[in-house]
Amino acid sequence: MSDYERIRLVILGGAGVGKSCIVKRFLFNTFADKYRPTVEDLYNREYDLGRVALKADILDTAGDMQFPAMRRLSIATAHAFLLVYATTSAASFAGVKRCFEEVREQRADFQEIPIVVAGNKLDLASCHREVCIEDVSEWVYCELPRLRVKVIECSAKDDINIKEIFRSFVTLSRILVAAGGDDCATGLKRRSSAYVSASSKGQRRCSPARVESSGSGAGGGGGGAEGGCGSGLEVGRPKPRSRSLIRRSSRKAKQQMRDAQADECHVS
């Protein structure tokens, strides 16, 4: 396949929030209870999206700040960000806010970058929730500038909304629309050109009337624009011809025909 899109997804968040678990659940459908700190793991995958191939580089970063140079490089080269917090830890949500500030400081185009804010460990939220999704949504949609962003809660352990996270990046990146105009993939349907709404029909009926009234003189232009479908429509209608005028026209045409026949006989 000659046409392809490449996206580099960088995952940011505090230690122990489940960044690696989300990636491994998505890529390998596995889950490990044992926590192992990540330094930096890079995964490469290619996906067929119909008319285009999506080549995805998924970079799982460290949860602490021990490698600032690596962190700055990952932010600088990213095409999309997954910011992960734990629904059971208010401190992890504060860490996500710091991650976003890093992105905003380093990337002048941060408003155009697809971002998903994911609250992991939804399976534990019923007993140990510390972060409500309403608070996250208020921060994202009310306090921050306008972004290409989505907020979602998930569980890597129970495989809840994991695929939805990565589908969101395809939608936010507008890859399918750019590739082939597949409107169904984004939930949009192309309206047939034969379909005309009632309002557009009304505008089409009114258009001759507006032209008629606007040409009535220098002072009539404004009145024609305001006439709309009311008085303007009446102005544009042709007046019916009287029967006497039709008879006179018919007699005149017959007389011209007789004269032409007489001329032809005279010439011969």
Short mmCIF file of C-alpha atoms in Angstrom, two decimals:
data_model
loop_
_atom_site.label_atom_id
_atom_site.label_comp_id
_atom_site.label_asym_id
_atom_site.label_seq_id
_atom_site.Cartn_x
_atom_site.Cartn_y
_atom_site.Cartn_z
CA MET A 1 0.00 0.00 0.00
CA SER A 2 1.60 3.23 -1.18
CA ASP A 3 -0.39 5.70 0.92
CA TYR A 4 0.15 5.63 4.65
CA GLU A 5 -0.13 7.79 7.75
CA ARG A 6 2.41 7.65 10.54
CA ILE A 7 1.55 8.64 14.06
CA ARG A 8 3.84 8.70 17.08
CA LEU A 9 1.87 8.30 20.27
CA VAL A 10 3.62 9.25 23.51
CA ILE A 11 2.17 8.08 26.82
CA LEU A 12 2.73 10.33 29.83
CA GLY A 13 1.69 10.02 33.46
CA GLY A 14 2.91 9.30 36.95
CA ALA A 15 4.46 6.09 38.20
CA GLY A 16 2.12 3.20 38.87
CA VAL A 17 -0.94 4.56 37.09
CA GLY A 18 -0.98 1.71 34.57
CA LYS A 19 0.49 3.20 31.39
CA SER A 20 2.30 -0.01 30.43
CA CYS A 21 -0.75 -2.09 31.36
CA ILE A 22 -2.91 -0.10 28.94
CA VAL A 23 -0.42 -0.61 26.11
CA LYS A 24 0.03 -4.32 26.73
CA ARG A 25 -3.68 -4.90 27.06
CA PHE A 26 -4.23 -3.19 23.73
CA LEU A 27 -1.35 -4.78 21.84
CA PHE A 28 -1.12 -8.25 23.40
CA ASN A 29 -4.36 -8.58 25.38
CA THR A 30 -2.39 -9.36 28.53
CA PHE A 31 -2.34 -7.96 32.06
CA ALA A 32 0.24 -8.34 34.84
CA ASP A 33 -0.47 -7.49 38.46
CA LYS A 34 3.20 -7.08 39.33
CA TYR A 35 4.49 -3.52 38.97
CA ARG A 36 7.73 -2.99 37.08
CA PRO A 37 8.99 0.58 36.52
CA THR A 38 9.42 1.57 32.89
CA VAL A 39 12.40 3.48 31.55
CA GLU A 40 11.24 3.78 27.96
CA ASP A 41 9.57 1.17 25.75
CA LEU A 42 8.81 1.66 22.06
CA TYR A 43 6.27 -0.47 20.17
CA ASN A 44 5.64 -0.41 16.42
CA ARG A 45 2.46 -1.57 14.76
CA GLU A 46 0.85 -1.21 11.35
CA TYR A 47 -2.91 -1.14 10.84
CA ASP A 48 -4.95 -1.37 7.66
CA LEU A 49 -7.63 1.33 7.60
CA GLY A 50 -8.93 0.61 4.12
CA ARG A 51 -7.41 3.08 1.69
CA VAL A 52 -4.52 3.91 3.96
CA ALA A 53 -2.10 2.10 6.26
CA LEU A 54 -1.57 3.54 9.72
CA LYS A 55 1.93 3.04 11.07
CA ALA A 56 1.86 3.64 14.81
CA ASP A 57 4.84 4.15 17.10
CA ILE A 58 3.72 3.85 20.73
CA LEU A 59 6.23 5.24 23.21
CA ASP A 60 5.73 4.26 26.85
CA THR A 61 7.70 6.70 29.01
CA ALA A 62 8.97 6.59 32.59
CA GLY A 63 6.61 7.70 35.31
CA ASP A 64 9.23 9.66 37.22
CA MET A 65 11.43 12.59 36.23
CA GLN A 66 14.77 10.75 36.27
CA PHE A 67 15.35 11.16 32.52
CA PRO A 68 14.45 14.78 31.62
CA ALA A 69 16.34 14.78 28.31
CA MET A 70 14.52 11.66 27.08
CA ARG A 71 11.24 13.17 28.21
CA ARG A 72 11.81 16.43 26.34
CA LEU A 73 12.73 14.51 23.18
CA SER A 74 9.63 12.33 23.39
CA ILE A 75 7.39 15.38 23.76
CA ALA A 76 9.11 17.20 20.90
CA THR A 77 8.66 14.29 18.45
CA ALA A 78 5.10 13.25 19.37
CA HIS A 79 2.10 13.40 17.05
CA ALA A 80 -0.35 12.55 19.85
CA PHE A 81 -0.39 12.20 23.63
CA LEU A 82 -2.07 9.82 26.02
CA LEU A 83 -2.12 11.33 29.51
CA VAL A 84 -2.89 8.66 32.12
CA TYR A 85 -3.93 9.07 35.74
CA ALA A 86 -5.45 6.64 38.23
CA THR A 87 -9.03 7.18 39.31
CA THR A 88 -7.90 6.05 42.79
CA SER A 89 -5.20 8.71 43.17
CA ALA A 90 -5.73 12.46 43.25
CA ALA A 91 -1.95 12.92 43.18
CA SER A 92 -1.78 11.15 39.82
CA PHE A 93 -4.29 13.60 38.37
CA ALA A 94 -2.10 16.45 39.57
CA GLY A 95 0.75 14.72 37.74
CA VAL A 96 -1.27 14.70 34.52
CA LYS A 97 -1.73 18.45 34.86
CA ARG A 98 2.04 18.84 35.12
CA CYS A 99 2.51 16.65 32.05
CA PHE A 100 0.17 18.87 30.09
CA GLU A 101 2.08 21.96 31.16
CA GLU A 102 5.27 20.34 29.83
CA VAL A 103 3.55 19.76 26.50
CA ARG A 104 2.25 23.32 26.39
CA GLU A 105 5.68 24.77 27.15
CA GLN A 106 7.53 22.71 24.54
CA ARG A 107 4.98 22.55 21.73
CA ALA A 108 3.67 25.72 20.16
CA ASP A 109 1.15 23.60 18.23
CA PHE A 110 -0.28 21.90 21.33
CA GLN A 111 -3.84 22.92 20.41
CA GLU A 112 -3.62 20.91 17.18
CA ILE A 113 -2.18 17.74 18.75
CA PRO A 114 -4.64 14.92 19.53
CA ILE A 115 -4.74 14.27 23.29
CA VAL A 116 -6.63 11.63 25.24
CA VAL A 117 -6.84 11.98 29.03
CA ALA A 118 -7.48 8.50 30.43
CA GLY A 119 -8.40 7.59 33.99
CA ASN A 120 -7.21 4.02 34.58
CA LYS A 121 -8.16 1.56 37.35
CA LEU A 122 -11.87 1.99 36.82
CA ASP A 123 -12.31 -1.48 38.33
CA LEU A 124 -11.25 -0.06 41.71
CA ALA A 125 -13.15 3.22 41.47
CA SER A 126 -16.30 1.93 43.15
CA CYS A 127 -14.40 1.47 46.43
CA HIS A 128 -11.40 3.78 46.25
CA ARG A 129 -12.26 6.60 43.85
CA GLU A 130 -10.44 9.89 44.46
CA VAL A 131 -10.86 11.53 41.04
CA CYS A 132 -14.28 12.09 39.48
CA ILE A 133 -14.56 12.28 35.72
CA GLU A 134 -16.61 15.47 36.12
CA ASP A 135 -13.61 17.18 37.71
CA VAL A 136 -11.36 16.03 34.87
CA SER A 137 -13.85 17.20 32.25
CA GLU A 138 -14.16 20.59 33.94
CA TRP A 139 -10.39 21.00 33.88
CA VAL A 140 -10.07 19.93 30.23
CA TYR A 141 -13.06 21.71 28.71
CA CYS A 142 -13.40 24.76 30.98
CA GLU A 143 -9.98 25.69 32.31
CA LEU A 144 -7.75 24.79 29.35
CA PRO A 145 -7.65 26.39 25.90
CA ARG A 146 -9.60 24.73 23.13
CA LEU A 147 -7.92 21.41 22.35
CA ARG A 148 -8.37 18.31 20.22
CA VAL A 149 -8.97 16.21 23.30
CA LYS A 150 -11.13 13.45 24.73
CA VAL A 151 -11.63 12.35 28.34
CA ILE A 152 -12.28 8.69 29.07
CA GLU A 153 -12.10 6.25 31.97
CA CYS A 154 -10.76 2.72 31.49
CA SER A 155 -9.55 -0.43 33.17
CA ALA A 156 -6.55 -2.31 31.81
CA LYS A 157 -7.30 -5.16 34.21
CA ASP A 158 -10.90 -5.70 33.08
CA ASP A 159 -10.29 -4.51 29.49
CA ILE A 160 -12.77 -1.64 29.70
CA ASN A 161 -12.54 1.12 27.05
CA ILE A 162 -8.97 0.18 26.09
CA LYS A 163 -9.73 -0.09 22.37
CA GLU A 164 -11.85 3.02 22.60
CA ILE A 165 -8.79 4.99 23.73
CA PHE A 166 -6.90 4.16 20.56
CA ARG A 167 -9.93 4.59 18.32
CA SER A 168 -10.18 8.09 19.72
CA PHE A 169 -6.74 8.94 18.36
CA VAL A 170 -7.81 7.90 14.86
CA THR A 171 -10.86 10.14 15.14
CA LEU A 172 -9.00 13.09 16.67
CA SER A 173 -6.25 12.78 14.05
CA ARG A 174 -8.86 12.79 11.26
CA ILE A 175 -6.88 10.10 9.49
CA LEU A 176 -9.81 8.38 7.83
CA VAL A 177 -11.26 11.62 6.51
CA ALA A 178 -7.92 12.68 5.02
CA ALA A 179 -7.32 9.25 3.56
CA GLY A 180 -10.45 8.56 1.62
CA GLY A 181 -13.32 10.71 2.81
CA ASP A 182 -15.00 7.81 4.55
CA ASP A 183 -17.70 9.77 6.32
CA CYS A 184 -19.21 6.72 7.96
CA ALA A 185 -16.06 6.18 10.01
CA THR A 186 -16.53 9.49 11.80
CA GLY A 187 -20.26 9.14 12.27
CA LEU A 188 -21.05 11.60 9.47
CA LYS A 189 -23.16 10.74 6.45
CA ARG A 190 -22.85 12.51 3.13
CA ARG A 191 -26.17 14.07 2.24
CA SER A 192 -27.45 13.36 -1.25
CA SER A 193 -27.41 16.30 -3.64
CA ALA A 194 -31.02 15.47 -4.53
CA TYR A 195 -32.12 16.20 -0.97
CA VAL A 196 -33.28 19.77 -0.45
CA SER A 197 -34.59 21.02 2.86
CA ALA A 198 -37.79 22.98 3.16
CA SER A 199 -35.88 26.19 3.86
CA SER A 200 -33.70 25.82 0.77
CA LYS A 201 -36.79 25.16 -1.35
CA GLY A 202 -38.28 28.34 -0.03
CA GLN A 203 -35.12 30.25 -0.89
CA ARG A 204 -35.17 28.91 -4.43
CA ARG A 205 -38.78 30.02 -4.86
CA CYS A 206 -38.00 33.48 -3.50
CA SER A 207 -34.89 34.08 -5.59
CA PRO A 208 -36.68 35.16 -8.82
CA ALA A 209 -38.81 37.54 -6.80
CA ARG A 210 -35.76 39.18 -5.24
CA VAL A 211 -34.15 39.68 -8.63
CA GLU A 212 -37.37 41.14 -10.02
CA SER A 213 -37.83 43.59 -7.18
CA SER A 214 -34.17 44.61 -6.99
CA GLY A 215 -34.24 45.60 -10.63
CA SER A 216 -37.19 47.95 -10.20
CA GLY A 217 -35.05 50.97 -9.57
CA ALA A 218 -32.45 52.54 -7.32
CA GLY A 219 -34.82 52.92 -4.45
CA GLY A 220 -36.33 49.44 -4.79
CA GLY A 221 -33.23 47.41 -4.03
CA GLY A 222 -33.59 47.50 -0.28
CA GLY A 223 -37.29 46.74 -0.42
CA GLY A 224 -36.67 43.72 -2.63
CA ALA A 225 -34.20 42.28 -0.16
CA GLU A 226 -36.65 42.59 2.67
CA GLY A 227 -39.60 41.27 0.68
CA GLY A 228 -38.57 37.62 1.09
CA CYS A 229 -41.32 35.13 0.34
CA GLY A 230 -44.11 37.61 0.95
CA SER A 231 -44.59 40.65 -1.26
CA GLY A 232 -41.47 39.92 -3.28
CA LEU A 233 -42.92 36.66 -4.51
CA GLU A 234 -46.01 38.43 -5.83
CA VAL A 235 -43.88 40.94 -7.71
CA GLY A 236 -42.02 38.19 -9.50
CA ARG A 237 -45.11 36.35 -10.79
CA PRO A 238 -45.94 36.94 -14.48
CA LYS A 239 -49.38 38.53 -15.04
CA PRO A 240 -51.89 36.43 -17.03
CA ARG A 241 -52.47 37.62 -20.60
CA SER A 242 -55.98 38.79 -21.49
CA ARG A 243 -58.04 36.83 -24.00
CA SER A 244 -58.48 39.86 -26.26
CA LEU A 245 -54.69 40.20 -26.58
CA ILE A 246 -54.42 36.51 -27.44
CA ARG A 247 -57.11 36.87 -30.16
CA ARG A 248 -55.38 39.92 -31.67
CA SER A 249 -52.07 38.06 -31.76
CA SER A 250 -53.74 35.09 -33.41
CA ARG A 251 -55.39 37.28 -36.10
CA LYS A 252 -52.09 39.03 -36.80
CA ALA A 253 -50.25 35.72 -37.24
CA LYS A 254 -52.94 34.43 -39.63
CA GLN A 255 -52.81 37.63 -41.68
CA GLN A 256 -49.01 37.39 -41.98
CA MET A 257 -49.39 33.80 -43.20
CA ARG A 258 -51.92 34.82 -45.87
CA ASP A 259 -49.64 37.63 -47.09
CA ALA A 260 -46.69 35.24 -47.34
CA GLN A 261 -48.74 32.77 -49.37
CA ALA A 262 -49.90 35.53 -51.69
CA ASP A 263 -46.32 36.65 -52.28
CA GLU A 264 -45.27 33.11 -53.13
CA CYS A 265 -48.10 32.79 -55.71
CA HIS A 266 -47.20 36.12 -57.26
CA VAL A 267 -43.53 35.17 -57.70
CA SER A 268 -44.32 31.86 -59.37
#
